[in-house]
Structure formats: structure tokens, C-alpha cells
Short mmCIF file of C-alpha atoms and ligand atoms in Angstrom, two decimals:
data_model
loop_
_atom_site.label_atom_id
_atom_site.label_comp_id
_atom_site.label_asym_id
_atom_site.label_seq_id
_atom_site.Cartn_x
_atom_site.Cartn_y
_atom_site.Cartn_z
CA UNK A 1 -12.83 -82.45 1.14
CA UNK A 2 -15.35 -83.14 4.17
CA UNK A 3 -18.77 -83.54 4.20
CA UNK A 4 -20.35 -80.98 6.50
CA UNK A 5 -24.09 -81.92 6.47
CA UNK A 6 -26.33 -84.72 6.62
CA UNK A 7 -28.62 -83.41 3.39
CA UNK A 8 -25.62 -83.17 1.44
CA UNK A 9 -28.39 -84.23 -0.92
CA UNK A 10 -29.22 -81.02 -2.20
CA UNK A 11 -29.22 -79.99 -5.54
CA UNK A 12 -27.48 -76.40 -6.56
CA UNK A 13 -27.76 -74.69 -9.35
CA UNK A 14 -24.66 -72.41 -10.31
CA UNK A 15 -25.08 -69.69 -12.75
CA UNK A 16 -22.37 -68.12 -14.65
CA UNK A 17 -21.09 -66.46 -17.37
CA UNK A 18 -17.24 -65.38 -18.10
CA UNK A 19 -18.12 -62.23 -20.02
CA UNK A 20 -18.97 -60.65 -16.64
CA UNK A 21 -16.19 -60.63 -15.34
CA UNK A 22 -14.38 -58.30 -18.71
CA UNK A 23 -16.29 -55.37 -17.94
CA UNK A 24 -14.67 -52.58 -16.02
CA UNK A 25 -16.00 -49.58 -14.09
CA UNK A 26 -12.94 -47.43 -14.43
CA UNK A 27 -9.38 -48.31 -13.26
CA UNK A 28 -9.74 -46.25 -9.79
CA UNK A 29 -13.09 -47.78 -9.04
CA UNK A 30 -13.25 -50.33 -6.66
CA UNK A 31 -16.18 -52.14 -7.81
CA UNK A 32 -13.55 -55.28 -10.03
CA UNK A 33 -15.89 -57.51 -11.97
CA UNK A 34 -13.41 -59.43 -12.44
CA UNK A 35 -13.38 -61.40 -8.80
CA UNK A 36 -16.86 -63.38 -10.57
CA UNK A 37 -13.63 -65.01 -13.13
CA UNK A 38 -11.51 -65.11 -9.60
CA UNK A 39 -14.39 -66.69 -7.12
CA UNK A 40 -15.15 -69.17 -9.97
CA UNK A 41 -11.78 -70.17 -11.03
CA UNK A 42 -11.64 -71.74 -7.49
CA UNK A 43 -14.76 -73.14 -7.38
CA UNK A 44 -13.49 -75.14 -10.61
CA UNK A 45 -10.56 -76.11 -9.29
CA UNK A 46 -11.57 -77.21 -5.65
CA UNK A 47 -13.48 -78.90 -8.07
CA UNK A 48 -17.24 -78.37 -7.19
CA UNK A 49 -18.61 -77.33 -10.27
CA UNK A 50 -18.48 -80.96 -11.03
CA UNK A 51 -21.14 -81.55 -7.80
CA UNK A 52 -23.63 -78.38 -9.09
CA UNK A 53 -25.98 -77.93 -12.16
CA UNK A 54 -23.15 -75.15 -14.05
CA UNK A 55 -26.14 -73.04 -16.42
CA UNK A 56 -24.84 -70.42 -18.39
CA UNK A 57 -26.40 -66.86 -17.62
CA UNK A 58 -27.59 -65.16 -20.11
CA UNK A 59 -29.76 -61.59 -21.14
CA UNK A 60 -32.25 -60.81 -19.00
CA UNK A 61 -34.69 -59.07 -21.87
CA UNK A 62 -35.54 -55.77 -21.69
CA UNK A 63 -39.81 -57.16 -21.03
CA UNK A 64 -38.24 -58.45 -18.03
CA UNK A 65 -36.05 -55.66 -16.91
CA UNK A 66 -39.63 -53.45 -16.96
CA UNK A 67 -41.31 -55.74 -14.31
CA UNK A 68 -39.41 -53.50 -12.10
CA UNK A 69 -37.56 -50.48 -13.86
CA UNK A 70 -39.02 -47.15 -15.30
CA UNK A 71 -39.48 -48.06 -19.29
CA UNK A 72 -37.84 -44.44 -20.10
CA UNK A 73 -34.80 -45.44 -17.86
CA UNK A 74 -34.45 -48.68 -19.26
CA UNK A 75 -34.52 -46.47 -22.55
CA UNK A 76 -31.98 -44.58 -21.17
CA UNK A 77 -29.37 -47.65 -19.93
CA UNK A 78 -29.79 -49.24 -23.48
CA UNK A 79 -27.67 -47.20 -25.50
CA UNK A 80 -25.07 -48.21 -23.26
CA UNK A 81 -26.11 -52.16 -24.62
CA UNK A 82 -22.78 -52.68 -26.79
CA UNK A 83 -22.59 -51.57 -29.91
CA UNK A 84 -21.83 -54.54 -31.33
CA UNK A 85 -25.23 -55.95 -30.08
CA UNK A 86 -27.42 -52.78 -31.27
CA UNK A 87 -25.78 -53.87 -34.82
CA UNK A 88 -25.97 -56.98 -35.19
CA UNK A 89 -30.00 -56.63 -34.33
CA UNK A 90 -30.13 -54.31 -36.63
CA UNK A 91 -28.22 -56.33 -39.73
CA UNK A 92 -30.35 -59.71 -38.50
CA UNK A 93 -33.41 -57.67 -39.27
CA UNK A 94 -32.79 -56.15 -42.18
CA UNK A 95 -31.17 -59.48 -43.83
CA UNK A 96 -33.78 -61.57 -42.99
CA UNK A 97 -37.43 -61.72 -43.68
CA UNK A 98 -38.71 -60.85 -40.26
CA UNK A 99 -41.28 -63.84 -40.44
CA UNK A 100 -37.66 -65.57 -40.44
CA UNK A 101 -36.62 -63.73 -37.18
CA UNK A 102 -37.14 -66.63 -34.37
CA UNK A 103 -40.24 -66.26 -32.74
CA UNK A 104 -38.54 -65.62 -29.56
CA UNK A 105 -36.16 -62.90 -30.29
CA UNK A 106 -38.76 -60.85 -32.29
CA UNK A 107 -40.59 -58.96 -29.72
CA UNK A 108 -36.87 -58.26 -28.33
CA UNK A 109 -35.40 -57.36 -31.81
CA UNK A 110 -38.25 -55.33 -32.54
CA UNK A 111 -37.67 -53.37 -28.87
CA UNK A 112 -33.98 -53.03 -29.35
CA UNK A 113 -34.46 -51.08 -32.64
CA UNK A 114 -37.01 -49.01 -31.99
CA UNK A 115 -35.45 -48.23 -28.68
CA UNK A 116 -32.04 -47.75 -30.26
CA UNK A 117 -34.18 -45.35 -32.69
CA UNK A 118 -35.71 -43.42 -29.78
CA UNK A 119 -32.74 -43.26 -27.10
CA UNK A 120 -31.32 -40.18 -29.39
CA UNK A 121 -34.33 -37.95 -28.47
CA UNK A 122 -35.01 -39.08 -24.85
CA UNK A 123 -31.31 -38.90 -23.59
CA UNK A 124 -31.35 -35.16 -24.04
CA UNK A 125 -31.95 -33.30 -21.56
CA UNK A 126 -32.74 -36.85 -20.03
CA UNK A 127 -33.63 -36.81 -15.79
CA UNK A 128 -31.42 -39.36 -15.73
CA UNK A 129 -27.69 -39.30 -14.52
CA UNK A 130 -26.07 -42.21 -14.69
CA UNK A 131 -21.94 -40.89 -15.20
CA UNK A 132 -22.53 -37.63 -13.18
CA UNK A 133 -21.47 -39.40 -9.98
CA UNK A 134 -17.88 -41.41 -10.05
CA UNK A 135 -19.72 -44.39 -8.02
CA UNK A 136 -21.71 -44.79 -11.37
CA UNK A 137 -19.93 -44.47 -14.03
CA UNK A 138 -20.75 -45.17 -17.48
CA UNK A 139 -18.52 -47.89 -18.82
CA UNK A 140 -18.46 -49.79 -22.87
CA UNK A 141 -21.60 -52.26 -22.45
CA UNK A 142 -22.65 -51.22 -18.95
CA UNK A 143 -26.41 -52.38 -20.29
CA UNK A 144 -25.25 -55.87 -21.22
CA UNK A 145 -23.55 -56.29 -17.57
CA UNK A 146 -26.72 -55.53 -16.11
CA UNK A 147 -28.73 -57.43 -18.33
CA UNK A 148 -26.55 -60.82 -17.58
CA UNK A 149 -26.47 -59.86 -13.69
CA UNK A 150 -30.32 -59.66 -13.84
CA UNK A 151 -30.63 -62.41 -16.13
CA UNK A 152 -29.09 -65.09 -13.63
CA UNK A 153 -30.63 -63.77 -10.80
CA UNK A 154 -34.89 -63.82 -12.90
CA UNK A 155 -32.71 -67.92 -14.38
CA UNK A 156 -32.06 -68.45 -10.05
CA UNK A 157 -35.96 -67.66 -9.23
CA UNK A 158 -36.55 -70.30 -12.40
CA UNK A 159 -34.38 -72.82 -11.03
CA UNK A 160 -35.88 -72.87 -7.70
CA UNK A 161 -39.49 -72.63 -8.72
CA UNK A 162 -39.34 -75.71 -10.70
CA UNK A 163 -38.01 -77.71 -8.74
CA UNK A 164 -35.13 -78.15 -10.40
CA UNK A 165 -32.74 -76.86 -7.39
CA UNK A 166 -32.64 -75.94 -4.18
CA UNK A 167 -30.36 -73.79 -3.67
CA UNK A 168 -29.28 -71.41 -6.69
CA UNK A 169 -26.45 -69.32 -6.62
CA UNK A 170 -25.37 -66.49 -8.66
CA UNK A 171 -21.96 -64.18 -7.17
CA UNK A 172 -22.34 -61.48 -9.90
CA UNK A 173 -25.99 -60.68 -8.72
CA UNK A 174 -26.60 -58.63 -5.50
CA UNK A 175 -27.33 -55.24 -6.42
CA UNK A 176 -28.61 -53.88 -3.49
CA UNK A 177 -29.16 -50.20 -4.11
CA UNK A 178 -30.16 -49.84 -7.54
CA UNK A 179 -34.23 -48.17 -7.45
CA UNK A 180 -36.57 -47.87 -10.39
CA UNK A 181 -35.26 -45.51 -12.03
CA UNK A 182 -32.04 -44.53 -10.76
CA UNK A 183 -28.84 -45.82 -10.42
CA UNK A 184 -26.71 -45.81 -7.03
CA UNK A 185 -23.90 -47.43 -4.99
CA UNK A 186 -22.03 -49.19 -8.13
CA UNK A 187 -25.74 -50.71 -9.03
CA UNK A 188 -28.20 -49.93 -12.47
CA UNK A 189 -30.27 -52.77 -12.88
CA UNK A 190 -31.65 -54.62 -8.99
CA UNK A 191 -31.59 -58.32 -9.62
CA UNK A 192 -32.44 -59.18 -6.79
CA UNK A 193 -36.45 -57.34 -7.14
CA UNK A 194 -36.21 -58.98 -10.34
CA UNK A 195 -35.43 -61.97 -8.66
CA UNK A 196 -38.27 -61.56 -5.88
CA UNK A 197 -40.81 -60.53 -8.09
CA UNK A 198 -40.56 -63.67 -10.39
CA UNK A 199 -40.54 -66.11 -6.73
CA UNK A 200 -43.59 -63.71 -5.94
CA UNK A 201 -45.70 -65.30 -8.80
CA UNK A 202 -46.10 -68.53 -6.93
CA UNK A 203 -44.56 -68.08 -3.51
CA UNK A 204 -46.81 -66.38 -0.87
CA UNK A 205 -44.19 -65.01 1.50
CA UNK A 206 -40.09 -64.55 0.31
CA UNK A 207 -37.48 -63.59 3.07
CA UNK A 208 -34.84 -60.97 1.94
CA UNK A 209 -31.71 -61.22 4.13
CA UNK A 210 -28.50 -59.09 3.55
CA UNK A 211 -25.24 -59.23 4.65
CA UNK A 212 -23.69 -56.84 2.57
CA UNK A 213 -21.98 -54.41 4.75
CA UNK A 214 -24.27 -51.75 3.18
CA UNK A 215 -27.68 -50.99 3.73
CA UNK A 216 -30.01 -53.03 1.44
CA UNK A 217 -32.14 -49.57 0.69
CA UNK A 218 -33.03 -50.47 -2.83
CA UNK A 219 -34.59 -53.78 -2.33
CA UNK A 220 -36.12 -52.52 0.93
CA UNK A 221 -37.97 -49.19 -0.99
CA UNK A 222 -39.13 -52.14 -3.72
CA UNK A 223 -41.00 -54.02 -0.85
CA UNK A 224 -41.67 -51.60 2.28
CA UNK A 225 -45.29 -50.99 1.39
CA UNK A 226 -46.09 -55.35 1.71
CA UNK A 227 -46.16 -57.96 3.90
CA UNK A 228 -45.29 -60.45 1.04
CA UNK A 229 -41.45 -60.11 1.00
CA UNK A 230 -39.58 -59.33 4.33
CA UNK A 231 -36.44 -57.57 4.06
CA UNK A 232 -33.72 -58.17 6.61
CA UNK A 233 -30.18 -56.26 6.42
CA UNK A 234 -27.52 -55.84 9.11
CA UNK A 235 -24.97 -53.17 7.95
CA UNK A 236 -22.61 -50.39 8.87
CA UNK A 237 -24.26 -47.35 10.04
CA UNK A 238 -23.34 -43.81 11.45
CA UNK A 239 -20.43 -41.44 10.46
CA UNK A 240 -22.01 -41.05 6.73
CA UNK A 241 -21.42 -44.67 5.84
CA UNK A 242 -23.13 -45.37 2.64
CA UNK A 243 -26.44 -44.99 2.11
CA UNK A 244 -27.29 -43.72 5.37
CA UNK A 245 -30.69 -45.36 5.11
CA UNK A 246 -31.78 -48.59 7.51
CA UNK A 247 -32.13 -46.94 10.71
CA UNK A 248 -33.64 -49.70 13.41
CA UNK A 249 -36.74 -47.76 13.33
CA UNK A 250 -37.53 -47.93 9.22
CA UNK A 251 -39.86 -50.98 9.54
CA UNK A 252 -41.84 -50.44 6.89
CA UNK A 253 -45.66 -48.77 5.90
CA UNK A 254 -49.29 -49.73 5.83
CA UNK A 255 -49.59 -53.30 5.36
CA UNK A 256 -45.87 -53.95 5.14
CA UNK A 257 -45.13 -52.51 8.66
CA UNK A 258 -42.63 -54.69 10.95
CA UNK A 259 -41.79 -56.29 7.37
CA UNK A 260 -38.68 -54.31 6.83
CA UNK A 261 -35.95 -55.18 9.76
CA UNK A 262 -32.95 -53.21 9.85
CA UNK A 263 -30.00 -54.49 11.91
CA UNK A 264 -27.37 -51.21 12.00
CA UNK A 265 -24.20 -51.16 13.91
CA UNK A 266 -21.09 -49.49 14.34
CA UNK A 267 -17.47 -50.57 12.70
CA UNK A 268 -15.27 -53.29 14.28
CA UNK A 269 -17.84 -56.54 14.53
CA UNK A 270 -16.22 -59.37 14.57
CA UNK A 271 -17.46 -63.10 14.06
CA UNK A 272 -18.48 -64.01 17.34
CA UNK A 273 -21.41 -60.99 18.26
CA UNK A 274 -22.03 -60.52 14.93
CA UNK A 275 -22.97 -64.13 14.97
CA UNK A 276 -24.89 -64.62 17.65
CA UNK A 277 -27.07 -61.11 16.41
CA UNK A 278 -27.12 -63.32 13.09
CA UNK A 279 -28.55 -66.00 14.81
CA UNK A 280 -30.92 -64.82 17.50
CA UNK A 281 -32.46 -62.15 14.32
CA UNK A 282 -33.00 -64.88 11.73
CA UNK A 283 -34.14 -67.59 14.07
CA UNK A 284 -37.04 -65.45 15.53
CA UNK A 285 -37.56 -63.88 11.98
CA UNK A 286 -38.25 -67.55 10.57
CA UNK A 287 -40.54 -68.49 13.29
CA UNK A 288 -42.80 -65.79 13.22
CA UNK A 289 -42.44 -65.10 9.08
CA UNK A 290 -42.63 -68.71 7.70
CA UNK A 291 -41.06 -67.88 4.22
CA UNK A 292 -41.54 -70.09 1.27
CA UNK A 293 -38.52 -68.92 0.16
CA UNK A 294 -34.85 -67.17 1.02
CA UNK A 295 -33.40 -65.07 -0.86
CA UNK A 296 -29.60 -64.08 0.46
CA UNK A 297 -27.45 -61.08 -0.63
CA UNK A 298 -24.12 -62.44 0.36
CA UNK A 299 -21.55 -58.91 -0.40
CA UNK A 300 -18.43 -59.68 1.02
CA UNK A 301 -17.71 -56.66 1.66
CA UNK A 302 -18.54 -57.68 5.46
CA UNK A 303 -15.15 -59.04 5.69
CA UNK A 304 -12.03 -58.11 7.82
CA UNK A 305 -9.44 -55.75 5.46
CA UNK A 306 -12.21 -54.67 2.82
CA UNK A 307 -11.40 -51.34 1.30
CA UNK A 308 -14.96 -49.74 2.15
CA UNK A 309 -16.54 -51.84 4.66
CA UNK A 310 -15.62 -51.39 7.85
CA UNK A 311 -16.39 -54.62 10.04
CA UNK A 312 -14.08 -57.53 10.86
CA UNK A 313 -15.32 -60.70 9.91
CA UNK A 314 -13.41 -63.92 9.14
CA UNK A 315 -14.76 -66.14 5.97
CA UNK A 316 -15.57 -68.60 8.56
CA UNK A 317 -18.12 -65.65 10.31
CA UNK A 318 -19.23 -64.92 7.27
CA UNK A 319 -20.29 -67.97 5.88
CA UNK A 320 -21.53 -69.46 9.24
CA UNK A 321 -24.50 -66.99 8.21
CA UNK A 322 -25.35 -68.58 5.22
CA UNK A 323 -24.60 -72.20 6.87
CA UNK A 324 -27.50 -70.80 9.13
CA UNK A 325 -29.60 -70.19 6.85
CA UNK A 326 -29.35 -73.39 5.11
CA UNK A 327 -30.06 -75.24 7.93
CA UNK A 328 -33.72 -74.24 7.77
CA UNK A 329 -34.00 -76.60 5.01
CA UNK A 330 -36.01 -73.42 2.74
CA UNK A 331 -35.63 -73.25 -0.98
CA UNK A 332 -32.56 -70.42 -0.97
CA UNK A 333 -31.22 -68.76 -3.36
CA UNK A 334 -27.41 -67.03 -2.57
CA UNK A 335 -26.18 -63.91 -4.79
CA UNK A 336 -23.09 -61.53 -4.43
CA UNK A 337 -23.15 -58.17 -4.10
CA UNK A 338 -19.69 -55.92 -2.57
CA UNK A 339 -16.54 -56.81 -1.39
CA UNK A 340 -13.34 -55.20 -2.63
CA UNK A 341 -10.37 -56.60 -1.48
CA UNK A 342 -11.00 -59.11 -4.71
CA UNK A 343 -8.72 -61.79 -3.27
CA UNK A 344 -11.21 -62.39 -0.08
CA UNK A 345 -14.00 -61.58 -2.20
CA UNK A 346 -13.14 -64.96 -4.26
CA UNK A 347 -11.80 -66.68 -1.46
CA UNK A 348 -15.67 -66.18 0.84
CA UNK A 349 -17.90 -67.23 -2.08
CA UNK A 350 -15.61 -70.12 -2.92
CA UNK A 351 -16.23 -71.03 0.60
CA UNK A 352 -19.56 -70.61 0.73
CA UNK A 353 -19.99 -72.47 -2.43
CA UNK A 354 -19.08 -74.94 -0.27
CA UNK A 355 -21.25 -74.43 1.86
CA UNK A 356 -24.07 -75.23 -0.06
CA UNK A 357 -23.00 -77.99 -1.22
CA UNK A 358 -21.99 -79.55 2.55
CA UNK A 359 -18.54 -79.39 1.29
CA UNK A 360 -16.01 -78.10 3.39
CA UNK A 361 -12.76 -76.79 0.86
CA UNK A 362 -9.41 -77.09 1.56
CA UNK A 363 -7.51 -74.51 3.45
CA UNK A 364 -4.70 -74.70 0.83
CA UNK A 365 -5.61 -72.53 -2.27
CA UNK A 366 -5.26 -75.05 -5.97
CA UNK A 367 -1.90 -74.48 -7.07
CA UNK A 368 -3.07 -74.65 -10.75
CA UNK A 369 -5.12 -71.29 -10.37
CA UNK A 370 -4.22 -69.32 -12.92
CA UNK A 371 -4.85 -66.31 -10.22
CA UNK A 372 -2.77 -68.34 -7.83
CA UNK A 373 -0.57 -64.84 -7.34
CA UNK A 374 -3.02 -63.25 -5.67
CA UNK A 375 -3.40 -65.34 -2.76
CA UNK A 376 0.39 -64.75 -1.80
CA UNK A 377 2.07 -64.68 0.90
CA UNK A 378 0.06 -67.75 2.30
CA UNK A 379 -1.83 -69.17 -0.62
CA UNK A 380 -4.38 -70.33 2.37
CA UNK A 381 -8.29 -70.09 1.94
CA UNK A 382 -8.59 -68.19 5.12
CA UNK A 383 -6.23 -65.67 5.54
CA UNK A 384 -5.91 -63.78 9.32
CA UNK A 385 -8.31 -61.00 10.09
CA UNK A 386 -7.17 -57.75 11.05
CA UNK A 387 -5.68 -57.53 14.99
CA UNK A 388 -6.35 -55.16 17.77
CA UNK A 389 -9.46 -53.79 15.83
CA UNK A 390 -11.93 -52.47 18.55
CA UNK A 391 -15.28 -53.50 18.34
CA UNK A 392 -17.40 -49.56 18.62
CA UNK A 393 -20.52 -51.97 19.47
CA UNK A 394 -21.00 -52.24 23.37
CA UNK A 395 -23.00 -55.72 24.20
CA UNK A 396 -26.09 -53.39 25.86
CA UNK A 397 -26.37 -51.62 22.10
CA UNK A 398 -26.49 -54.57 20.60
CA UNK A 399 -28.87 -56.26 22.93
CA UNK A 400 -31.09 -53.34 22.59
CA UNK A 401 -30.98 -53.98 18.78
CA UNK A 402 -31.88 -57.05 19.70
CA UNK A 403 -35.16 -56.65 21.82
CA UNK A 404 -36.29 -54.08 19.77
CA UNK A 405 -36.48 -56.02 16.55
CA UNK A 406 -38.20 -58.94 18.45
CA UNK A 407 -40.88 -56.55 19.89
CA UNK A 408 -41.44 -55.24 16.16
CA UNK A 409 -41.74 -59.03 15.19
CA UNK A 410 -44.09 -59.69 17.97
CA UNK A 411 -46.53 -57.21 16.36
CA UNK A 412 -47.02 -59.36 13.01
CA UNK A 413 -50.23 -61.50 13.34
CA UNK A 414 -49.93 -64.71 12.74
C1 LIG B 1 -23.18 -53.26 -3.25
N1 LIG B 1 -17.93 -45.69 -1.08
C2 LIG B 1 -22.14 -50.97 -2.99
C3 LIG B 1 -21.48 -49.94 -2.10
C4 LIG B 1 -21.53 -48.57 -2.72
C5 LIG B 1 -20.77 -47.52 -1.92
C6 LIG B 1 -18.76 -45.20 -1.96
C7 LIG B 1 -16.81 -45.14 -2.92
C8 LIG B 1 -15.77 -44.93 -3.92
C9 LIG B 1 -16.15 -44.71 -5.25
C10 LIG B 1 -15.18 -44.54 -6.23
C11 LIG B 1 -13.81 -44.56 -5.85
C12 LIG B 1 -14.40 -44.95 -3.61
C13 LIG B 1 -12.67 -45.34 -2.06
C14 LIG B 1 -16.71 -45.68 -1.64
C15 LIG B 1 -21.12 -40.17 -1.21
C16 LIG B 1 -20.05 -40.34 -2.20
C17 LIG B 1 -18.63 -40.50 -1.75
C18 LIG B 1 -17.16 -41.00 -5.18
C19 LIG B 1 -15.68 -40.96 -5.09
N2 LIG B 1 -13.45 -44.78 -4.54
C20 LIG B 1 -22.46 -52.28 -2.30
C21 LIG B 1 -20.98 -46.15 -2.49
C22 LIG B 1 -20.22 -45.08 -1.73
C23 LIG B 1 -15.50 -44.32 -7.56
N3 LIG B 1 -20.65 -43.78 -2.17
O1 LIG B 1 -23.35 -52.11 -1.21
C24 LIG B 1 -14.51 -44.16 -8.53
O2 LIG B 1 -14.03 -45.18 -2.33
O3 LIG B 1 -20.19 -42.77 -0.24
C25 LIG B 1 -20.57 -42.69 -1.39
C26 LIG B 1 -20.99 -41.37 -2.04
C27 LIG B 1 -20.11 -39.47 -3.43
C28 LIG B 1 -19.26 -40.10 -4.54
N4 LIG B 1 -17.89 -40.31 -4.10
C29 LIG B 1 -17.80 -41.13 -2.87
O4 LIG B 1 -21.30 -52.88 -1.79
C30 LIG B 1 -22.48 -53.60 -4.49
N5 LIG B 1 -18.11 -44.84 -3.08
C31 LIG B 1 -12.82 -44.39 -6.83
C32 LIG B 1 -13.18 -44.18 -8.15
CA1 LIG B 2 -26.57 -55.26 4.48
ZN1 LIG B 3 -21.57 -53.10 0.15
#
């Protein structure tokens, strides 16, 4: 292993949990929890879970869900908590005393029943959707998923704020398009408001930047109307890719105008201009913003040969963004988000595990993996990006993209 940086000093937090990685969306759908297992197999055995903090994730309580999400949809998600939770709440209570009942998991007890109670009547006829579309599907403790996404993402803003790291990382996190009360794009629960709103109780100023090859509109909606978070997301746009939201000129209202920057481009970037748009977009972004905090959506679905996303990026593109990032020296905290092509999915946030921990891993994947199958026919960490793939952006576009967004920054007063 080499040492990449100087301030190899810094302390990571990693959160995870294997139970994330057992729930499934469907056969067909391409959203495979199971890569979280994959990415963090590797991370064990390049062996840097040994160099991180390794916290367990847990819940995130319903109380905690609501600092963002519509009570009655929250209402709504729960009866898809498992079953097997619901019951065992409900047994706890009515076998002990509830004076017995920790102090802690009272309020939450007491919420899960009555809630469990209530979800008969308000799930008729209910506004809500969730299952209508095949993107979200409802799937056997779809509520608990979210609630241990969420949960390590609220457990990442923790981590940071006291001190205790700083950098935290959580891959099943990343939930870009989920909104208040609606679910979208493979997302239910947003963990990453969740995670915002908790920096947001002592940080003045939080810098949202997304990678994902999606548009970040979920997180974006959350914040456009303040100057307090800035949200930053370069994505695929044009020919009805997904959302079809984060047009250059969505910058955000009232006082949070020129805090929403929007990056879009066409298919085929590869690492080099995507790169230097990376760099010359963040660097002016953290001059004139001065955040007290990062937080980075990392989806992989960026990456050359993904099944949905359309650009060409090598893991070494990829995570030269989030090696950029670090080198501001801000508190950061890096979450997941798409990528489906599971074996590069695993392979990037292995990598840029790494990365944070000014580690660079082997280019040979650990032969004791128990998915070591996937990685065939090379078994390498970087596998070759697709050839002869056309880049649709012309330099002038993306120069344009480029002088807008810094004459949007130039209107925020310093
Ligand atoms: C963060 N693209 C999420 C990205 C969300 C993309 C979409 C699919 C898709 C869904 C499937 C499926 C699929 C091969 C791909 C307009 C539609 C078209 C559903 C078939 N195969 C993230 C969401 C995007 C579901 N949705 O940013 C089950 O592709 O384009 C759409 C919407 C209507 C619904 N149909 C697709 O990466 C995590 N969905 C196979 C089975
Ligand atoms: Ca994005
Ligand atoms: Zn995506």
C-alpha cells in the first residue's frame, strides 16, 4: 500500500451495517443493495477497516426521520418497517411494565404502535404512491432500509460534529432524489437533508457536492430557498435523462439565489474535461462559499460501462474528485448513492476509501474475497473504460458552463 498524502493523519469514521445489503428491490431492478456487502468486503480485505473508526449503523428513529419528511408519509413508509419489528414492539410492551421500557426506546415504542395502529386508516385512499412506479417499488422491510441508510448518514453528521472524525463515510447513504413526501429515483427516505440538517445545528455554511450521474433535485428543492447549504451537482442532462431537473440556470430563490449550482452535460465525459470542470467549479465555489463543512454524494454511477449512466469515467477520474475535495483540509463527509454495474460500484468506493485514508490500494483485487468471481476476467481494481466513446460535450459548451457558473458565484456577497 502507498501513502498518498502528507495528513495521512486523519481520522475516518466508517459506518456500516451488513443487513443493508439483504434487502432487494425486485430481481429486474437495478438498484443491488447488495454492492454495500461487495464495496465493504474489499475494504476489509485490502485491509483498511483496521486504519478507520468501523461504527455500526443503526435506526434512524422515526423523531428524526420528521426533521425532514411529511409525518403522514412517514406514517405511510412504516408499515413497510418489518413485521418482525412492528411485533416484537408490540410483545416488549405488553410484557413489560412500560415504566420498565428503557427510557430511550419509549417515545419510539410508543410511536411505532400507535403508528402501526393508525397506518390501517391513513393508507386508504392514501396520496401516497410508493409501488405505483417500478423505480419504487415496495419491497419486505423497505422502512427499515431507509431507516439504517438515514441512520448512518444523521451517526456521519455526529461523528464529524464532535470531533471525533474528519472524514465520515457511509456508501449505502446518497439518496439524492427522495422529497418530503414522496418517493423517486430508487430513493424514500433523503439522508443526506437528514444529514445537512443535523451539521446545520452548529455549522453556519455546509457545501453539497454531487457526483452522481443524476441530478441531485431532492437535496437541491430541500435547500434552494437558503444561503446556508450550497448545493453543487454535475450530471447527465438532455434526451429525458432522469430527472430532467438541474438546468445551468436553476440557481436557486430569494435569499438562496446563486446557492444552487448546476453543472449539466451531455453523455461521453471522460476523466480528463470532466476533471478539469471538477476542478475549476469547486475551487472557485470554495473560495467564494467558505463552507464549514462538505458533504459529498459519491454515486458511481458516473463511471464508464454503468447500466444507466451514461458518462465515461475511470475510478481513477472519479475519485480524483473526492481526492480534490479532501485536499481543502474541510471536515467531509463521503456517502454513496447510484452505480449499477455492482462490480465497479465496489471496486470506486473501495478506492476511494482509500482515498480518505491517503492510502493508495492495490491494483490486484484480494484473492480471499468471497466475491472474488465478480471481478473476472482481470481480478484488477481498475478495469479499462469503454473505447471509441465520443465525448457529445464540445470544449466551447463546456467553457460556457464554466463562465457562467463563475459569473453566478461572483454575485454572492461576501
Ligand atoms: C441515485 N432509469 C437514482 C437514479 C434513478 C433513475 C430510471 C430505470 C429503471 C428502473 C427499473 C428497471 C430501469 C433499465 C432507469 C421515467 C421512467 C422510466 C421504470 C422502468 N430498469 C440515482 C430513475 C429512472 C425498475 N427513472 O440517482 C424495475 O432501467 O427514467 C425514469 C422514469 C418511468 C419508470 N420506468 C423507467 O442513481 C440512487 N429507472 C427494471 C425494473
Ligand atoms: Ca449529480
Ligand atoms: Zn444516479
Amino acid at each position: 500500500m502507498i501513502q498518498t498524502d502528507s495528513d495521512s493523519s486523519r481520522r475516518v469514521a466508517y459506518f456500516y451495517n451488513r443487513f443493508i445489503g439483504k434487502f432487494q428491490y425486485g430481481k429486474e431492478h437495478p438498484m443491488k443493495p447488495k454492492r454495500i456487502i461487495m464495496a465493504h468486503n474489499l475494504i476489509v480485505n485490502y485491509g483498511l477497516f483496521r486504519q478507520m473508526d468501523v461504527y455500526l449503523i443503526r435506526e434512524a428513529q422515526l423523531q428524526e426521520i420528521r426533521k425532514f419528511h411529511d409525518p403522514d408519509y412517514i406514517i405511510y413508509l412504516s408499515q413497510f418497517m418489518s413485521q418482525n419489528k412492528i411485533n416484537f414492539v408490540k410483545e416488549y410492551c405488553s410484557a413489560n411494565n412500560e415504566s420498565v421500557i428503557p427510557e430511550n426506546l419509549l417515545e419510539e415504542f410508543k410511536l411505532i404502535i400507535k403508528w402501526s395502529q393508525q397506518q390501517k386508516i391513513k393508507t386508504e385512499n392514501s396520496e401516497f404512491k410508493v409501488g405505483d412506479s417500478p423505480d419504487n417499488p415496495t419491497f419486505s422491510g423497505l422502512f427499515s432500509y431507509c431507516q439504517l441508510s438515514s441512520g448512518a448518514s444523521i451517526d456521519c453528521a455526529h461523528s464529524i460534529l464532535t470531533g471525533q472524525a474528519d472524514i465520515a463515510i457511509n456508501w449505502s447513504g446518497g439518496l439524492h432524489h427522495a422529497k418530503k413526501k414522496e418517493a423517486s429515483g430508487f430513493c424514500y427516505i433523503n439522508d443526506i437533508v437528514l444529514c445537512i440538517l443535523e451539521l446545520l445545528r452548529v455549522y453556519v455554511r455546509v457545501l453539497y457536492v454531487d457526483i452522481d450521474c443524476h441530478h441531485g433535485d431532492g437535496v437541491e428543492e430541500a435547500f434552494y430557498l437558503t444561503n446556508r447549504v450550497m448545493t453543487l451537482s454535475f450530471h447527465q442532462y438532455g434526451d429525458d435523462f432522469y430527472p430532467g431537473t438541474g438546468q445551468l440556470n436553476s440557481v436557486g430563490v430569494g435569499v438562496g439565489r446563486y446557492y444552487s449550482v448546476n453543472v449539466p452535460m451531455k453523455p461521453g465525459m471522460s476523466d480528463e474535461p470532466y476533471i478539469e470542470m471538477f476542478k475549476k467549479i469547486t475551487s472557485r465555489v470554495m473560495q467564494v462559499y467558505r463552507p464549514d463543512c462538505i458533504v459529498m454524494q459519491c454515486g458511481a454511477d458516473s463511471l464508464s460501462l454503468d447500466k444507466l449512466g451514461g458518462f465515461n469515467l475511470s475510478i481513477k477520474g472519479h475519485g480524483a474528485c473526492v481526492q480534490y475535495m479532501k485536499s481543502f483540509g474541510t471536515p467531509m463527509i463521503l456517502l454513496g448513492g447510484g452505480g449499477y454495474t455492482i462490480s465497479n460500484v465496489s471496486r470506486c468506493w473501495a478506492y476511494e476509501t482509500g482515498i480518505a485514508l491517503g492510502q493508495q490500494i492495490d491494483q490486484a483485487i484480494p484473492s480471499n474475497d468471497i466475491y472474488y468471481d465478480y471481478y473476472s476476467p482481470d481480478y484488477l481494481l481498475h478495469f479499462p473504460i469503454k473505447q471509441n466513446v465520443e465525448n457529445r460535450n464540445k470544449t466551447e459548451d463546456l467553457n460556457k458552463i464554466v463562465s457562467t457558473v463563475y459569473d453566478y458565484l461572483s454575485y454572492i456577497e461576501n
